[in-house]
Amino acid sequence: MSESDKTPVTVLTGYLGAGKTTLLNRILSEPHGKRYAVIVNEFGEIGIDNELVVGADEEVFEMNNGCICCTVRGDLIRIIEGLMKRKGKFDAIIVETTGLADPAPVAQTFFVDEDVRARARLDAVVTVADAKWLAARLRDAPEAKNQIAFADVIILNKVDLVTPAELAEVEARIRAINPYARLHKATKCDVAISEVLERRAFDLDRILDIEPEFLHVDDHDHHDHDHGHGHHHHGLKHFHDEEMQSVSARLDGDLDPNKFMPWINALTQEQGPKILRCKGIVSLKDDPKRFVFQGVHMMLDGEPQRDWKAGEKRESKVVFIGRDLDEDEIRRGFLACAA
Amino acid sequence: MAENSLTQHVASLEAGEHVIAAAFLSDEPALALANGAIRLGDRNVAAHPQGAILCAALDGDRLLTGGDDGRVVATSPDGATQMIGDEKGKWIDAIAAREGALAWSAGKIVRARDAKGIVKTWTAPTSARGLAFLPKGYRVAAAHYNGVSLWFPNADAAPQVMEWKGSHLDATVSPDGRFLVTSMQENALHGWRLGDGRNMRMTGYPGKTRSVSWSHDGHWLATSGAEACVVWPFKEKDGPMGKAPRECGVRPHRITQVAFHPRALVVAVGYADGLVLLCRLGDAAEILVRDSAPDEGAISALAWDKTGARLLFGTDAGRAGLLTLPA
Ligand SMILES: [Zn+2]
């Protein structure tokens, strides 16, 4: 089955009260012509009639490798298997997680389970955050921080309840943890549904640009990307989160696959519990194709993608988001993989 | 393989929907379909008009089905349906039946209904993915995370727990009641000798095993999940411990369904590419029942009739066929 035949799955996370249910109800009530199967934790929160609403138990199971970070959602495997018997009755799946959930087991389910992988693909992790309370939650709730770190799309909701200065601060705090997610400011989750669904953020062949979105601060898409190394902070107040950070590294030219593959495998094996997500596009020596990969904790998925174009600069870029990452060590290790 | 073929003895049947299970009700071939209907002979029985069938079990001449409409329904050979359980929209994840009794699960809820219709309920520690009746007494094995619980519905005592770390999916008990076997999330089977609780691991599968079948003498367990039908020996006191399994039907395609013949050591094997073979255990001789047809789906159901004269099969793309063995 090709990637495009697989059912896309959007994971909706967000701390308690951030507005997740508001977003879900909007998705289900708007006339977009798509039919969604929705996997929810609490029946009754959804105000819309939908015959394909499935209750989940959020059963997080450890894998049998004895590692605490290697977890999957057992109930999700079962539900997706069952939903596939209704294939043709819906176009996409939305998984709502509880406010206190760690997104990792959900995402890892799509890496680990062969049957789920064969039929469904993770489209994006969408996190709804409360502009007024997020800063406080980032201090006292590790779950909230995980949800921000994991996100491909962040909806910063209830921006009408904060001052411009407060908004700038909460945004900078988000960026300190996750500079790569798409960030949308909203009141009552009023973002275009197309910005939330069908993002293909988890598709390896769509990791086209992993430059941080530092400069997209005002949501008006100024295309002034800094193609240097993504560590400038034009006018944006900069925070360093004590615990969670992102590390990106870039290298002109090729990597030696005999150095890079063992390095990335060893790094994710050894530091998997600390690494929440990683992504990369790399140029392997003598390989005409770009090699793209991404991972969640210890689980890595990578494949050769399209050919490098004539005249395209061959370069390699990697990004890690995690806890207590040793930035210098990661960058040194990566640069040592040069061909 | 061409000279050893039964393909001309196969009649094609109209299913039209993903076939969840196959069975014979009296003599009538029955296909439980994903659209909630049961194709019984050339009739359609609306067993689950509002839902999809998720699981099925045969008990004598009744087909019991569980759906994503939360209902447990019994269908008789005359096409009459009876609603036996209603979990108010909660999916029925597993169903098992024996001699008029049945058991089903919906998430953590496990219910057993005896032949008189008395229903007892037990709550599993996590979702009960697989159920099986033990051959003696009124006792249900329920597979869940980190093990299997053996529940006496008519006793107040807490179920006996057979522990093994990991997520257990389907459960089956050997016909003599000596062994309990589960399929697991991590491409392995786990077994217990019920007499002393001794564990046995059956590993090496490239995929999950979701179909198993005991031989009529109870000495062998045929399993799906590999590119050969892996058949484990259970005749000896130690079961398959320390023994290599037999393999038959080796092909470069994943086996999705297995069904032992009710009287002979012959196993029907269905593959992901739609091919069906009969394999004789003794000499691994093979006879083709249905040729490869990847566009017509993977074999998703296989069943012999009581005497082993006919074999019914279906695919997940809505194709089905009935083999009548030449006399
Ligand atoms: Zn781990």
XYZ file of C-alpha atoms and ligand atoms in Angstrom:
667
model
C 0.000 0.000 0.000
C 1.461 3.376 -0.927
C 1.691 6.166 1.621
C -1.115 8.093 -0.045
C -3.533 5.138 0.265
C -3.043 5.003 4.007
C -5.582 6.632 6.260
C -4.166 9.847 7.752
C -4.288 10.167 11.526
C -4.172 13.487 13.368
C -3.326 13.382 17.058
C -4.932 16.157 19.052
C -3.264 17.012 22.341
C -3.539 19.900 24.759
C -3.501 20.509 28.452
C -6.774 20.559 30.389
C -8.941 23.514 29.444
C -6.817 24.668 26.515
C -9.654 24.270 24.017
C -9.109 20.851 22.495
C -12.808 19.976 22.512
C -13.648 23.336 20.903
C -11.270 22.525 18.070
C -12.633 19.019 17.695
C -16.203 20.252 17.521
C -15.188 22.826 14.926
C -13.476 20.199 12.796
C -16.545 17.989 12.916
C -19.102 20.714 12.261
C -17.448 22.628 9.435
C -18.604 21.848 5.910
C -15.321 20.503 4.580
C -16.848 17.422 2.956
C -14.573 15.030 4.800
C -15.702 12.237 7.082
C -13.719 11.643 10.225
C -13.567 8.712 12.571
C -12.852 10.180 16.002
C -11.199 8.315 18.841
C -12.035 10.095 22.088
C -11.413 9.544 25.745
C -14.627 10.949 27.088
C -17.880 10.257 25.373
C -20.321 13.097 25.427
C -17.845 15.932 25.097
C -18.407 16.033 21.390
C -21.520 17.994 20.595
C -21.782 16.728 17.044
C -23.544 13.622 15.854
C -21.000 11.357 14.332
C -21.573 7.662 13.916
C -17.867 6.965 14.025
C -16.958 8.192 17.477
C -15.032 5.520 19.336
C -14.264 5.565 23.044
C -10.667 4.750 23.968
C -9.142 3.711 27.266
C -5.684 5.214 26.741
C -3.984 1.960 27.654
C -0.267 2.638 27.514
C 1.756 -0.564 27.244
C 5.472 -1.013 27.565
C 7.237 -2.887 24.839
C 9.034 -6.016 25.879
C 12.510 -4.500 25.680
C 12.542 -3.353 29.285
C 12.875 0.315 28.358
C 10.628 2.896 29.989
C 10.390 5.167 26.950
C 9.344 2.410 24.558
C 5.584 2.462 24.975
C 2.580 2.103 22.701
C -1.172 2.585 22.977
C -2.565 -0.944 23.045
C -6.154 0.253 22.711
C -5.262 2.310 19.647
C -3.881 -0.731 17.843
C -7.142 -2.548 18.531
C -9.339 0.388 17.508
C -7.498 1.065 14.256
C -7.725 -2.628 13.396
C -11.485 -2.436 13.980
C -11.935 0.846 12.099
C -10.275 -0.642 9.052
C -13.258 -2.960 8.772
C -15.247 0.208 8.077
C -12.812 1.315 5.398
C -14.555 3.511 2.865
C -16.848 4.997 5.523
C -14.384 7.707 6.571
C -11.463 9.650 5.104
C -9.282 10.276 8.115
C -8.900 9.514 11.808
C -8.549 11.992 14.668
C -7.179 10.738 17.977
C -7.943 12.929 20.957
C -5.716 12.356 23.968
C -6.449 13.303 27.543
C -5.034 16.568 28.842
C -2.431 14.763 30.896
C -1.302 12.415 28.154
C 2.213 12.075 26.853
C 1.988 12.087 23.035
C 4.906 9.651 22.694
C 3.011 6.347 23.059
C 0.479 7.450 20.446
C 3.178 8.455 17.984
C 5.215 5.338 18.704
C 2.238 3.122 17.950
C 2.609 4.230 14.334
C 6.276 3.280 14.293
C 5.968 -0.049 16.058
C 2.845 -1.855 15.021
C 3.190 -3.428 11.609
C -0.551 -3.705 10.993
C -1.237 -0.092 11.998
C 1.664 1.090 9.843
C 0.351 -0.835 6.885
C -3.017 0.898 6.987
C -2.601 4.275 8.637
C -0.049 7.036 8.778
C 0.509 9.655 11.429
C -0.282 12.976 9.798
C 0.598 15.428 12.543
C 0.564 16.005 16.264
C -1.544 19.099 16.904
C -1.300 20.739 20.308
C -3.773 23.292 21.612
C -2.240 25.595 24.224
C -3.866 28.220 26.411
C -2.138 31.587 25.895
C -2.974 32.738 29.417
C -1.933 29.645 31.336
C 0.654 27.892 29.210
C 3.635 29.673 30.751
C 2.556 28.530 34.210
C 1.867 24.985 33.006
C 5.311 24.788 31.411
C 6.674 25.396 34.885
C 4.529 22.961 36.834
C 3.209 20.349 34.397
C 5.690 18.135 32.547
C 2.813 16.858 30.396
C 2.203 20.331 28.992
C 5.856 20.636 28.078
C 5.853 17.247 26.368
C 2.837 18.253 24.333
C 4.569 21.412 23.125
C 7.800 19.575 22.391
C 5.979 16.936 20.382
C 3.835 19.188 18.276
C 3.993 19.651 14.540
C 1.258 22.270 14.813
C 0.612 24.428 17.860
C -2.585 26.400 18.248
C -1.985 29.120 20.786
C -5.570 29.652 21.823
C -7.359 32.406 23.778
C -4.893 35.088 22.663
C -7.661 37.644 23.246
C -7.231 37.113 26.981
C -3.604 38.240 27.156
C -1.682 41.453 26.557
C 0.718 41.739 23.602
C 3.638 41.499 26.016
C 2.273 38.346 27.622
C 1.668 36.882 24.188
C 5.223 37.610 23.090
C 6.515 35.935 26.208
C 4.474 32.757 25.893
C 5.431 32.507 22.260
C 9.087 32.835 23.059
C 8.719 30.133 25.687
C 7.139 27.809 23.121
C 9.928 28.531 20.677
C 12.546 27.809 23.294
C 11.191 24.282 23.476
C 10.051 23.690 19.927
C 11.190 26.117 17.242
C 9.997 23.867 14.431
C 6.270 23.544 14.873
C 3.796 25.648 12.910
C 2.357 28.139 15.380
C -1.100 29.656 14.978
C -2.589 32.259 17.256
C -6.283 31.868 17.778
C -9.317 32.777 19.803
C -11.826 29.958 20.202
C -9.500 27.812 18.053
C -10.440 29.806 14.952
C -7.730 28.572 12.639
C -8.346 27.264 9.156
C -8.992 23.530 9.350
C -6.522 23.047 6.515
C -3.827 24.302 8.879
C -4.633 21.510 11.291
C -5.518 18.478 9.186
C -3.746 16.864 6.246
C -0.446 18.436 7.189
C 1.592 15.340 6.310
C 4.032 16.506 8.932
C 5.037 12.968 9.790
C 5.611 11.885 6.227
C 9.229 11.353 5.544
C 8.874 12.709 2.058
C 7.448 15.953 3.411
C 10.253 16.901 5.760
C 11.223 19.439 3.198
C 12.290 22.272 5.354
C 13.353 21.765 8.880
C 14.587 25.284 9.381
C 13.174 26.637 12.569
C 10.190 28.888 12.206
C 11.710 31.533 14.427
C 10.802 34.239 12.018
C 7.179 33.363 11.571
C 6.329 35.202 14.703
C 3.455 37.230 13.402
C 1.771 34.469 11.426
C 1.939 36.453 8.190
C 4.460 34.215 6.535
C 7.293 36.624 5.885
C 9.476 34.462 3.725
C 12.673 35.730 5.208
C 14.002 32.382 6.372
C 17.503 32.538 7.601
C 19.179 29.742 5.755
C 22.274 29.996 7.887
C 21.754 27.885 10.935
C 18.590 28.910 12.602
C 20.011 30.515 15.678
C 19.152 34.121 15.217
C 16.399 35.722 17.164
C 15.467 38.863 15.334
C 13.727 40.969 17.881
C 12.115 37.966 19.545
C 12.755 37.776 23.227
C 14.742 34.644 23.798
C 14.302 32.112 26.553
C 16.263 29.055 27.363
C 14.127 26.379 28.826
C 16.132 24.866 31.654
C 15.107 21.367 30.840
C 13.763 21.003 27.329
C 15.589 22.213 24.279
C 16.112 21.681 20.619
C 19.439 21.087 18.988
C 19.936 21.499 15.294
C 23.040 20.905 13.263
C 23.917 21.375 9.636
C 26.782 20.325 7.472
C 27.710 21.251 3.905
C 28.237 18.250 1.697
C 28.011 14.539 2.298
C 27.932 12.290 5.319
C 29.654 8.927 5.409
C 26.794 6.423 5.820
C 29.152 4.045 7.629
C 29.641 6.710 10.256
C 26.227 8.377 10.281
C 24.006 5.279 10.576
C 25.871 3.827 13.580
C 25.991 7.291 15.171
C 22.267 8.044 14.865
C 21.345 4.533 15.997
C 23.659 4.656 18.994
C 22.546 8.175 19.935
C 18.847 7.300 19.897
C 19.459 4.005 21.692
C 21.558 5.600 24.427
C 19.673 8.856 24.789
C 16.248 7.706 23.593
C 14.494 8.426 26.873
C 15.751 12.046 26.665
C 15.143 12.589 22.954
C 11.466 13.262 22.310
C 11.650 13.758 18.583
C 14.242 13.961 15.868
C 14.117 14.648 12.163
C 16.642 15.042 9.432
C 17.447 15.229 5.764
C 20.929 14.085 4.988
C 23.150 13.670 1.986
C 24.892 10.301 2.007
C 28.082 9.912 0.009
C 27.590 8.409 -3.468
C 23.836 8.260 -2.969
C 21.831 10.142 -5.613
C 18.849 10.347 -3.232
C 18.210 12.461 -0.162
C 17.940 10.299 2.932
C 15.203 11.448 5.303
C 14.489 10.148 8.766
C 12.525 10.887 11.837
C 12.134 9.352 15.221
C 10.326 9.338 18.525
C 12.514 8.419 21.498
C 14.377 5.268 20.395
C 12.283 4.555 17.359
C 13.699 5.651 14.055
C 12.243 5.486 10.615
C 14.238 6.471 7.567
C 14.266 6.007 3.839
C 15.819 7.388 0.676
C 13.555 10.037 -0.767
C 13.770 11.951 -4.045
C 16.971 12.539 -5.987
C 19.069 15.575 -5.252
C 18.266 18.007 -8.022
C 20.852 19.255 -10.474
C 22.348 22.362 -8.964
C 20.806 21.712 -5.549
C 23.298 22.146 -2.749
C 23.964 18.794 -1.092
C 23.807 19.339 2.637
C 22.745 17.506 5.762
C 20.489 18.802 8.515
C 19.346 17.180 11.734
C 17.104 18.366 14.554
C 16.586 16.952 18.043
C 14.058 18.048 20.631
C 14.444 16.650 24.105
C 15.342 16.922 27.762
C 18.798 17.773 28.996
C 20.367 17.205 25.614
C 24.105 17.743 25.378
C 24.144 20.187 22.508
C 27.896 20.192 21.987
C 28.176 16.443 22.039
C 25.347 15.969 19.547
C 26.762 18.580 17.211
C 30.287 17.192 17.470
C 29.045 13.660 16.867
C 27.095 14.748 13.826
C 29.944 16.756 12.314
C 32.269 13.782 12.803
C 30.092 11.827 10.365
C 31.289 14.000 7.471
C 32.402 11.976 4.488
C 1.560 -27.146 -8.290
C -0.701 -27.127 -11.324
C -1.192 -30.903 -11.494
C -2.208 -30.925 -7.817
C -5.099 -28.569 -8.021
C -8.645 -28.469 -6.742
C -9.396 -25.077 -8.238
C -12.027 -26.530 -10.582
C -13.952 -27.728 -7.517
C -14.299 -24.231 -6.090
C -17.546 -22.324 -6.537
C -17.218 -18.592 -6.162
C -19.589 -16.877 -3.733
C -20.778 -13.311 -3.557
C -19.569 -11.566 -0.409
C -19.034 -7.979 -1.542
C -17.581 -6.886 1.805
C -14.573 -7.696 3.975
C -15.207 -11.255 5.224
C -14.644 -11.340 8.988
C -15.461 -14.994 9.586
C -16.678 -18.099 7.777
C -18.751 -20.963 9.179
C -21.308 -23.596 8.251
C -24.732 -23.274 9.904
C -26.241 -26.725 9.529
C -25.081 -27.241 5.962
C -25.383 -23.669 4.835
C -22.183 -21.688 4.213
C -22.204 -18.456 6.222
C -19.947 -15.422 5.832
C -19.879 -12.752 8.530
C -19.228 -9.434 6.805
C -17.781 -6.100 7.830
C -21.019 -4.311 6.872
C -22.837 -6.067 9.690
C -24.573 -8.632 7.500
C -24.260 -12.376 7.404
C -24.322 -13.925 3.974
C -26.153 -17.193 4.610
C -26.383 -19.304 1.487
C -27.801 -16.778 -0.969
C -29.609 -14.708 1.651
C -28.411 -11.622 3.508
C -29.143 -11.587 7.234
C -28.943 -8.136 8.834
C -27.336 -9.268 12.071
C -25.854 -5.839 12.880
C -27.818 -3.330 10.776
C -26.087 -0.314 12.349
C -22.566 -1.602 12.531
C -19.629 -3.689 11.457
C -18.995 -7.232 12.631
C -15.728 -7.329 14.558
C -15.599 -10.909 15.823
C -17.460 -14.191 15.494
C -17.642 -17.659 17.011
C -19.510 -20.780 16.005
C -21.466 -22.778 18.581
C -23.119 -25.849 17.108
C -25.397 -24.445 14.427
C -25.465 -20.884 15.740
C -23.130 -18.163 14.558
C -22.400 -15.626 17.297
C -21.174 -12.237 16.204
C -19.990 -9.124 18.031
C -20.132 -5.732 16.381
C -19.012 -2.141 16.704
C -22.692 -1.443 17.439
C -22.081 -3.012 20.859
C -24.351 -5.961 20.143
C -23.833 -9.664 20.487
C -26.118 -11.483 18.062
C -26.842 -15.174 17.456
C -27.838 -16.209 13.943
C -29.537 -19.577 13.326
C -29.440 -21.685 10.150
C -32.929 -20.410 9.207
C -31.634 -16.837 9.239
C -33.361 -15.839 12.481
C -31.330 -13.497 14.672
C -31.465 -12.999 18.399
C -29.773 -10.191 20.304
C -27.988 -11.735 23.238
C -25.956 -8.843 24.568
C -25.963 -5.055 24.202
C -23.011 -3.021 25.440
C -24.597 0.300 24.402
C -22.285 1.075 21.526
C -19.063 -0.182 23.110
C -17.247 -2.345 20.618
C -17.367 -6.088 21.114
C -13.695 -7.020 20.942
C -13.788 -10.776 21.413
C -16.274 -13.609 21.521
C -16.050 -17.304 22.402
C -18.629 -20.066 22.616
C -18.991 -23.645 23.839
C -22.006 -25.909 24.189
C -24.646 -23.228 24.491
C -22.531 -20.919 26.617
C -20.805 -17.833 25.309
C -18.498 -15.109 26.490
C -17.718 -11.695 25.064
C -15.646 -8.675 25.951
C -16.031 -4.940 25.409
C -12.957 -3.107 26.646
C -12.356 -4.343 30.179
C -15.849 -5.739 30.580
C -16.026 -9.511 30.208
C -19.397 -11.282 30.304
C -20.225 -14.956 30.301
C -23.690 -16.287 29.537
C -24.482 -19.893 30.325
C -26.814 -22.137 28.341
C -29.714 -21.087 30.588
C -29.125 -17.438 29.785
C -27.666 -16.326 33.103
C -25.086 -13.584 32.519
C -22.133 -12.981 34.826
C -19.728 -10.051 34.563
C -16.080 -9.608 35.431
C -13.827 -6.585 34.873
C -10.411 -7.374 33.445
C -7.368 -5.331 34.547
C -6.990 -4.005 30.964
C -8.945 -4.572 27.743
C -9.632 -8.261 27.191
C -8.482 -8.858 23.629
C -9.018 -12.606 23.374
C -11.370 -15.131 24.974
C -11.509 -18.926 25.041
C -13.533 -21.465 26.966
C -11.691 -24.235 28.738
C -12.961 -27.615 27.523
C -13.957 -28.782 30.997
C -16.120 -26.963 33.493
C -17.538 -23.491 32.937
C -14.397 -21.420 32.776
C -13.200 -18.618 30.515
C -9.626 -17.630 29.658
C -9.340 -13.888 28.960
C -6.129 -12.542 27.401
C -5.058 -9.027 28.397
C -1.960 -6.964 29.082
C 0.619 -8.924 31.087
C -1.180 -12.244 31.045
C -4.345 -14.278 30.954
C -7.030 -14.577 33.640
C -8.879 -17.857 34.146
C -12.340 -16.932 35.325
C -15.046 -19.172 36.781
C -18.188 -17.094 36.091
C -20.130 -19.001 38.738
C -17.565 -18.579 41.495
C -16.927 -15.490 43.563
C -13.207 -16.160 43.744
C -10.858 -13.848 41.883
C -9.656 -15.336 38.594
C -6.373 -17.197 38.541
C -3.842 -15.085 36.634
C -1.267 -16.620 34.328
C 1.300 -13.858 34.122
C 3.617 -13.031 31.281
C 4.767 -9.512 30.542
C 3.453 -7.973 27.351
C 0.265 -7.505 25.423
C -1.639 -10.741 24.795
C -4.093 -10.752 21.898
C -5.967 -13.957 21.045
C -6.342 -16.911 23.398
C -6.823 -20.603 22.657
C -6.925 -23.730 24.805
C -5.870 -27.185 23.577
C -8.828 -29.557 23.112
C -7.608 -31.711 26.033
C -7.373 -28.642 28.248
C -3.667 -29.129 29.025
C -2.306 -26.019 27.311
C -3.272 -22.374 27.028
C -1.725 -20.356 24.189
C -1.924 -16.638 23.361
C -0.710 -14.593 20.424
C 1.224 -11.505 21.414
C 1.841 -7.985 20.192
C 5.521 -8.763 19.630
C 5.184 -11.449 16.959
C 5.301 -14.430 19.278
C 3.026 -16.964 20.875
C 3.088 -17.613 24.577
C 1.952 -20.838 26.130
C 1.289 -22.159 29.606
C 0.982 -25.742 30.737
C -2.152 -25.383 32.829
C -1.193 -28.193 35.218
C 1.803 -26.396 36.650
C 1.790 -22.972 34.979
C 5.049 -23.644 33.166
C 5.755 -21.035 30.457
C 6.644 -21.670 26.853
C 7.736 -19.156 24.231
C 7.082 -19.721 20.554
C 8.957 -17.076 18.618
C 10.475 -16.343 15.238
C 7.416 -14.952 13.476
C 7.926 -11.988 11.153
C 4.374 -10.760 11.865
C 1.592 -11.162 14.384
C -0.206 -14.489 14.597
C -3.943 -13.803 14.365
C -5.176 -17.224 13.269
C -4.542 -20.549 14.967
C -6.114 -23.976 14.615
C -5.825 -27.224 16.599
C -5.615 -30.546 14.760
C -8.576 -32.902 15.332
C -6.470 -35.085 17.634
C -5.303 -32.022 19.571
C -1.657 -32.893 18.967
C -0.792 -29.963 16.721
C -1.369 -26.211 16.633
C -1.195 -24.572 13.193
C -0.425 -20.832 13.190
C -0.401 -17.857 10.812
C 2.028 -14.937 10.866
C 4.966 -16.356 8.905
C 5.688 -17.185 5.281
C 5.141 -20.820 6.138
C 2.404 -22.416 8.185
C 4.179 -23.047 11.487
C 2.748 -26.101 13.256
C 3.729 -26.661 16.907
C 3.702 -30.139 18.481
C 1.539 -30.436 21.615
C 1.266 -34.210 21.944
C 3.982 -34.693 24.550
C 3.754 -33.719 28.181
C 6.037 -30.708 27.642
C 4.201 -29.501 24.558
C 6.481 -27.757 22.066
C 9.199 -27.044 24.640
C 12.601 -27.914 23.198
C 11.094 -29.069 19.919
C 11.195 -27.481 16.497
C 7.851 -26.812 14.839
C 6.873 -28.336 11.500
C 6.554 -25.978 8.574
C 4.417 -26.409 5.509
C 3.141 -24.282 2.663
C 6.347 -22.268 2.387
C 5.791 -19.373 -0.027
C 7.093 -15.812 -0.248
C 3.754 -14.498 1.088
C 2.493 -14.020 4.626
C 0.020 -16.579 5.927
C -3.123 -14.908 7.243
C -5.475 -17.822 8.023
C -5.138 -21.485 8.971
C -7.764 -24.191 9.537
C -7.095 -27.837 10.322
C -9.287 -30.432 8.644
C -11.733 -31.905 11.201
C -10.671 -35.517 10.541
C -7.260 -35.621 8.869
C -3.847 -34.103 9.529
C -4.344 -31.687 6.672
C -4.328 -27.944 7.196
C -5.925 -25.349 4.955
C -3.641 -22.333 4.623
C -4.656 -18.882 3.351
C -2.189 -16.205 2.307
C -2.027 -12.429 2.045
C -2.039 -12.706 -1.750
C -5.325 -14.605 -1.739
C -3.910 -18.074 -2.417
C -5.283 -21.083 -0.531
C -3.470 -24.396 -0.165
C -4.146 -27.673 1.557
C -1.014 -29.052 3.216
C -0.661 -32.579 4.553
C 1.342 -32.575 7.748
C 3.016 -35.984 7.301
C 4.809 -35.359 4.015
C 4.107 -31.643 3.474
C 2.321 -32.474 0.205
C 0.390 -29.495 -1.144
C -2.780 -29.104 -3.181
C -3.868 -25.766 -4.604
C -7.389 -24.603 -3.740
C -7.291 -21.023 -4.976
C -4.623 -19.288 -6.987
C -2.934 -16.059 -6.053
C -5.115 -12.991 -6.725
C -3.525 -10.028 -4.948
C -6.150 -7.600 -6.250
C -8.899 -9.634 -4.595
C -7.545 -9.223 -1.088
C -5.912 -11.321 1.594
C -7.590 -14.475 2.873
C -9.404 -13.307 6.010
C -11.559 -16.342 6.864
C -11.330 -20.113 6.425
C -13.640 -22.833 7.732
C -14.275 -26.536 7.158
C -17.694 -28.068 7.497
C -18.186 -30.709 10.208
C -17.202 -33.672 8.056
C -14.411 -31.927 6.204
C -16.023 -32.297 2.808
C -16.201 -28.561 2.133
C -13.928 -25.609 2.784
C -15.273 -22.055 2.856
C -12.979 -19.062 2.458
C -13.263 -15.293 2.167
C -10.997 -12.302 1.611
C -10.748 -8.840 3.096
C -11.749 -7.402 -0.280
C -15.084 -9.195 -0.375
C -14.305 -12.319 -2.408
C -15.302 -15.766 -1.237
C -15.377 -19.339 -2.438
C -16.533 -22.794 -1.500
C -14.418 -25.875 -2.166
C -16.250 -29.193 -2.354
C -13.763 -32.033 -2.188
C -14.314 -34.571 -4.976
C -15.792 -37.765 -3.588
Zn 12.981 3.189 24.989
